[in-house]
Tab-separated table of C-alpha atoms in Angstrom:
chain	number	residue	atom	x	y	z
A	18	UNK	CA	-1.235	2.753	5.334
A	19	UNK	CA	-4.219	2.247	3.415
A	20	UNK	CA	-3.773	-0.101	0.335
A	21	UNK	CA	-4.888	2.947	-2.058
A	22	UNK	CA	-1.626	4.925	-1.000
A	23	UNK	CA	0.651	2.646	-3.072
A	24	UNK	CA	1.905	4.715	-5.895
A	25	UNK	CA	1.529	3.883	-9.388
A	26	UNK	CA	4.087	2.016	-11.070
A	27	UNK	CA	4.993	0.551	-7.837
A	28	UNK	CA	5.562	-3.188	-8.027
A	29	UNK	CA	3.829	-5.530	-5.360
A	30	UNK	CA	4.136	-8.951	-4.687
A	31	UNK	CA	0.831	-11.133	-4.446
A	32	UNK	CA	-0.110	-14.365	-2.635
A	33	UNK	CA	-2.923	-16.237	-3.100
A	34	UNK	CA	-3.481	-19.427	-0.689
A	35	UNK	CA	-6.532	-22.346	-0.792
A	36	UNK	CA	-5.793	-25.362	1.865
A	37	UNK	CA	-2.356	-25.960	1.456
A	38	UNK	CA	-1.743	-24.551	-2.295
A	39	UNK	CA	-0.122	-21.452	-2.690
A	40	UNK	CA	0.710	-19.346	-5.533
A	41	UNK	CA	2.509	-16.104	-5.852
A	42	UNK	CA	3.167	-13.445	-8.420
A	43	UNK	CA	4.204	-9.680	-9.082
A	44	UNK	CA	1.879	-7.063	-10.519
A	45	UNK	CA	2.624	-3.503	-11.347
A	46	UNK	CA	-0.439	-1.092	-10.026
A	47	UNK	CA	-1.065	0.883	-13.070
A	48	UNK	CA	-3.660	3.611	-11.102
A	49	UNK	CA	-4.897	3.915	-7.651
A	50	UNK	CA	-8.508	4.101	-6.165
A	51	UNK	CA	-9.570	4.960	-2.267
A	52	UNK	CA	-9.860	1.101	-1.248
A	53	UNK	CA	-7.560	-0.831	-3.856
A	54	UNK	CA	-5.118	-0.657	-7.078
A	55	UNK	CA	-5.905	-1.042	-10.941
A	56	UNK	CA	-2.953	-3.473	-12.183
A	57	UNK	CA	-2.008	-4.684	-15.115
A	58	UNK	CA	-3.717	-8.051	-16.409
A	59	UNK	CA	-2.094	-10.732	-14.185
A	60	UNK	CA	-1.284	-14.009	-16.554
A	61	UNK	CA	-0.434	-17.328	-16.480
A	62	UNK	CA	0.853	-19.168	-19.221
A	63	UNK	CA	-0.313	-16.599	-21.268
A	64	UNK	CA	-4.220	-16.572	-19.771
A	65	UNK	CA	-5.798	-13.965	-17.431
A	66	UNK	CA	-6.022	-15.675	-13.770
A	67	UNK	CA	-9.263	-15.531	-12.593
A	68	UNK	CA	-9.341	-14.892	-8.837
A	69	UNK	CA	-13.337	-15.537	-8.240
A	70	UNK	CA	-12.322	-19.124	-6.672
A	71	UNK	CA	-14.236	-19.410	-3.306
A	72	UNK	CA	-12.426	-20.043	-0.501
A	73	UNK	CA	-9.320	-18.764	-1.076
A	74	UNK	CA	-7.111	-15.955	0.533
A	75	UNK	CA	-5.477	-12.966	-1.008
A	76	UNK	CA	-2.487	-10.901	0.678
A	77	UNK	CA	-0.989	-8.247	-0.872
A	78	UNK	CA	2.644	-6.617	-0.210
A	79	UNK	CA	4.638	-3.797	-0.831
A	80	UNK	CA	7.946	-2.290	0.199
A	81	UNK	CA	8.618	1.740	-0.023
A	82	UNK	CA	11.245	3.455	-0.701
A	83	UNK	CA	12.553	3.176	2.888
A	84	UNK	CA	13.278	-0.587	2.432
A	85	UNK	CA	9.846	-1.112	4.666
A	86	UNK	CA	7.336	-3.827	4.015
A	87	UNK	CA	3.898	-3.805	4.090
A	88	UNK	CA	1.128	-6.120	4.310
A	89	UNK	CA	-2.615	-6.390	3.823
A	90	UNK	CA	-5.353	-9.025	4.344
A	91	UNK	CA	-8.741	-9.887	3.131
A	92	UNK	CA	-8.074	-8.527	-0.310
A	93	UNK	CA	-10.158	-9.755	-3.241
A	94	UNK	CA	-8.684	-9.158	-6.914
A	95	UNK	CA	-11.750	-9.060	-10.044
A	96	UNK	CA	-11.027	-8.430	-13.852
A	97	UNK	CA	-12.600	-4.632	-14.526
A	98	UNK	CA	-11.564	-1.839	-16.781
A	99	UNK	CA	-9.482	1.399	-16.484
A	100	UNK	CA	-9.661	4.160	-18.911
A	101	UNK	CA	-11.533	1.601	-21.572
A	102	UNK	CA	-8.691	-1.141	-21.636
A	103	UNK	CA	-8.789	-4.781	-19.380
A	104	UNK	CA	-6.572	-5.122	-16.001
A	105	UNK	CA	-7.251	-6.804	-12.448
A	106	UNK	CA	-8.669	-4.427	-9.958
A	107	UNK	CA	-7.288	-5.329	-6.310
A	108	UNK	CA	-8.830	-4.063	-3.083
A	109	UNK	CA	-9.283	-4.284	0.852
A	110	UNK	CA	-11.121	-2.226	3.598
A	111	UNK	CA	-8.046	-3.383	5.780
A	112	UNK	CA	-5.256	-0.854	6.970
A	113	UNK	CA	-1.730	-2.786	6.400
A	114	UNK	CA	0.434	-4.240	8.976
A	115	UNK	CA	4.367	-3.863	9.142
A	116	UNK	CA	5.540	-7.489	8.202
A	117	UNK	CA	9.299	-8.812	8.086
A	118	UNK	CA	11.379	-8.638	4.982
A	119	UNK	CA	9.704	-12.231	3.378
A	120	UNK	CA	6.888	-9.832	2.233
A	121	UNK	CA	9.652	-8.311	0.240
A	122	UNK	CA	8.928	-9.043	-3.609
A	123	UNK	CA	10.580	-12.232	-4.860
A	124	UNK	CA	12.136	-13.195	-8.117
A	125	UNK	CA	11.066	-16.650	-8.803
A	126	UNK	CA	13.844	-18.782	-10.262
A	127	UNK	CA	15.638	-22.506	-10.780
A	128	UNK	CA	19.105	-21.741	-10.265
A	129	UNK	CA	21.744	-24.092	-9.472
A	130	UNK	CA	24.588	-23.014	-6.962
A	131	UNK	CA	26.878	-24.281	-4.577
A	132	UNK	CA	26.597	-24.011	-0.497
A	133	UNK	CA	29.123	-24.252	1.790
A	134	UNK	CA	29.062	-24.284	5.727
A	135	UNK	CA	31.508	-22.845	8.015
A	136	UNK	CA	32.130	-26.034	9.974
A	137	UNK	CA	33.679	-27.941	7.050
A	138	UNK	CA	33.644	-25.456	4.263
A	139	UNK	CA	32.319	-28.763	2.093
A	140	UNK	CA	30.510	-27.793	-0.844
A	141	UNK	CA	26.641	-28.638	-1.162
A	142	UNK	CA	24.427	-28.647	-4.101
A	143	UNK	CA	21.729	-26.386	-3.890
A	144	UNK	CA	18.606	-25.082	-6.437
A	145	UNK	CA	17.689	-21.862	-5.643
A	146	UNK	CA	13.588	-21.081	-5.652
A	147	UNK	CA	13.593	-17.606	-4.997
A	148	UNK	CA	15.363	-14.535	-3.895
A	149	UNK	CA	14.763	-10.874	-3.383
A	150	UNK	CA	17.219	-8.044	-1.854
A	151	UNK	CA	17.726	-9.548	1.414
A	152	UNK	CA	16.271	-13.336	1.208
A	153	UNK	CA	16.853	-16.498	-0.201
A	154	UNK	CA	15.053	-19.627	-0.365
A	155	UNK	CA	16.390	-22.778	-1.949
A	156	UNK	CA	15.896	-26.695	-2.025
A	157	UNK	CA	18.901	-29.722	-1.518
A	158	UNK	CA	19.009	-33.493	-1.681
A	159	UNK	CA	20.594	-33.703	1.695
A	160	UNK	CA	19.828	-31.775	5.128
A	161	UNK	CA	22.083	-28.875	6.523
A	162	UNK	CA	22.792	-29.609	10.410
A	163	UNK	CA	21.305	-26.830	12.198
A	164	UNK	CA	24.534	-25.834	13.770
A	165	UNK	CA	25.516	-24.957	10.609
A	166	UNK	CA	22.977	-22.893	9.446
A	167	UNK	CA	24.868	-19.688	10.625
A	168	UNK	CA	26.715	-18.518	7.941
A	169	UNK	CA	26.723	-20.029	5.102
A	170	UNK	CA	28.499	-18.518	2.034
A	171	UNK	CA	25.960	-19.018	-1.404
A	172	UNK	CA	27.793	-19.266	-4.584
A	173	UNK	CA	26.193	-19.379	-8.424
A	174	UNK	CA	27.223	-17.657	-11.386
A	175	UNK	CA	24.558	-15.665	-13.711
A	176	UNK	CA	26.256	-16.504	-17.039
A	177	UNK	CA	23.799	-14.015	-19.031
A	178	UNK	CA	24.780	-11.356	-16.718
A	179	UNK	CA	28.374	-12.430	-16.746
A	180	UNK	CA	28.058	-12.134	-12.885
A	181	UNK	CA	29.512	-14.708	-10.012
A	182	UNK	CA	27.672	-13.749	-7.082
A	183	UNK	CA	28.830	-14.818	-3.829
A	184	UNK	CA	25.931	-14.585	-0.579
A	185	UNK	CA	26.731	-14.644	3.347
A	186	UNK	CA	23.699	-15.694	5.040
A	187	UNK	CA	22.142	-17.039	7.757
A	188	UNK	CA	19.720	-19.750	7.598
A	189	UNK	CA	16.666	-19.006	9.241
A	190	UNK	CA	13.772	-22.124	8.676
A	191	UNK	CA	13.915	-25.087	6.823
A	192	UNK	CA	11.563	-28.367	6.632
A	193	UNK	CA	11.944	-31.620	4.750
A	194	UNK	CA	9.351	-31.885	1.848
A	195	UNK	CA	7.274	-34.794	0.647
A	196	UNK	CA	9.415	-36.061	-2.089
A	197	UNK	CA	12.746	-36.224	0.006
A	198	UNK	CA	14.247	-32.648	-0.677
A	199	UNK	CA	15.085	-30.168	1.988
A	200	UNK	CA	13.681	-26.411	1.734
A	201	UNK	CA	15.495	-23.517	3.933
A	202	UNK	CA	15.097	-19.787	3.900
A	203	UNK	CA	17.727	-17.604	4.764
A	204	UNK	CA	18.548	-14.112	5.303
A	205	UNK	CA	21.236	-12.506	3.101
A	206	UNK	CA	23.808	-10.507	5.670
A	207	UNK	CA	24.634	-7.105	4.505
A	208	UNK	CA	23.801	-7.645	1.030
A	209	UNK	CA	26.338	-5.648	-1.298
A	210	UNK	CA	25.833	-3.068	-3.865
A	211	UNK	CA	26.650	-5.071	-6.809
A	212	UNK	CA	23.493	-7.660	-5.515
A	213	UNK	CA	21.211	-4.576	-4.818
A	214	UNK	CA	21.672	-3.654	-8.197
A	215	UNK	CA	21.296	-7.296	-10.000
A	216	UNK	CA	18.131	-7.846	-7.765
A	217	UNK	CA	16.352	-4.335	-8.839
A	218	UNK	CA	17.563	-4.903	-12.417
A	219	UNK	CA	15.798	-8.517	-12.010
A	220	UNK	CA	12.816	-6.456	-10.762
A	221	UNK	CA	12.344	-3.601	-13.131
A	222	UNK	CA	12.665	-6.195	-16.066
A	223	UNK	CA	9.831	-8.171	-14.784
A	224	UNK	CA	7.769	-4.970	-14.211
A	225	UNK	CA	8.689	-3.969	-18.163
A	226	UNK	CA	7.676	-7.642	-19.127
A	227	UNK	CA	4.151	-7.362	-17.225
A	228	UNK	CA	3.446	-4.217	-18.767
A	229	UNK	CA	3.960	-4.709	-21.987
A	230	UNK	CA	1.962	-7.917	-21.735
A	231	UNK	CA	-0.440	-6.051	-20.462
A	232	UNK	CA	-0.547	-3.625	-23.111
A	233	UNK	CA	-0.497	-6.520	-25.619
A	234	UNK	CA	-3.479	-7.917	-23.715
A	235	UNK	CA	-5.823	-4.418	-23.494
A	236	UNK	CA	-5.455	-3.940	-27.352
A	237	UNK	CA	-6.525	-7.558	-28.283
């Protein structure tokens, strides 16, 4: 799949790495070219990111209809124009590659919620960093044994959704970070309905929020 067959008003998930810093973002591809995507202006803070930094690396992914993920390399993302207004222009000569479901757009977040284990069913305090569909990614003061990283049952509450959501997963990775917390990643099993649904909602009201920022940005 060539980068160009992404349809417009698709949603894809960006990562941009230098050394050891990383940063990631969504972006909503408002027309499509042979080799790359117009988007809407990507932001930060309120100012347009400038992706001319030397050295860095640019991926690019995007999941279809069909649940499957795609990746792409060597991409390179420049401010340009599209029918007269500002965006980001993205593009790549490379074809994608099929990647697992972490290329799957994530909803950054710093959500408290509760984790507990099978083997003593003791509840942990957990942040969660970021989730999408079928992931989950969050931090805690103490580390999990990893006998017990398969389940675990995830527990927070969305308050402004009026929603308690309750996760089976299985913890996949996890490494000890520099100021004494504990990261993992874990994969959701058999995600429900009722968390399809709040994750897409999450989704499509990020999408509305970067275009009408965009469209705030092309008519200043």
């Amino acid at each position: 799949m060539k980068v160009g067959e992404i349809p417009a008003n698709a949603t894809i998930q960006i990562r941009v790495m230098k050394g050891e810093k990383k940063f990631e973002c969504l972006a909503v591809v408002v027309a499509t070219r042979d080799d790359g995507l117009f988007l809407t202006p990507i932001k930060h803070d309120g100012q347009l990111i400038d992706f001319s930094s030397p050295n860095i690396q640019i991926l690019v992914f995007y999941v279809n209809s069909d649940r499957q993920a795609f990746g792409w390399s060597g991409c390179r993302i420049r401010k340009d124009t599209y029918q007269g207004k500002l965006c980001h222009v993205l593009t790549t000569k490379r074809d994608s590659v099929r990647v697992n479901r972490r290329g799957e757009p994530r909803i950054r977040t710093e959500m408290n919620a509760t984790l507990r284990t099978l083997s003593d069913d003791r509840e942990r305090e957990i942040v969660v960093r970021n989730y999408s569909e079928n992931g989950i990614g969050f931090v805690c003061a103490k580390s999990i044994s990893e006998r017990d990283w398969r389940p675990v049952t995830i527990i927070y509450e969305d308050r402004l959704q009026q929603l308690r959501v309750v996760l089976r997963a299985d913890i996949l990775r996890g490494i000890e970070l520099p100021n004494g917390l504990f990261k993992y990643g874990a994969h959701i099993l058999q995600p429900d309905e009722a968390w399809t649904k709040y994750v897409q909602n999450k989704l499509a009201d990020i999408r509305e929020r970067n275009q009408s920022e965009g469209e705030a940005g092309l008519n200043t």
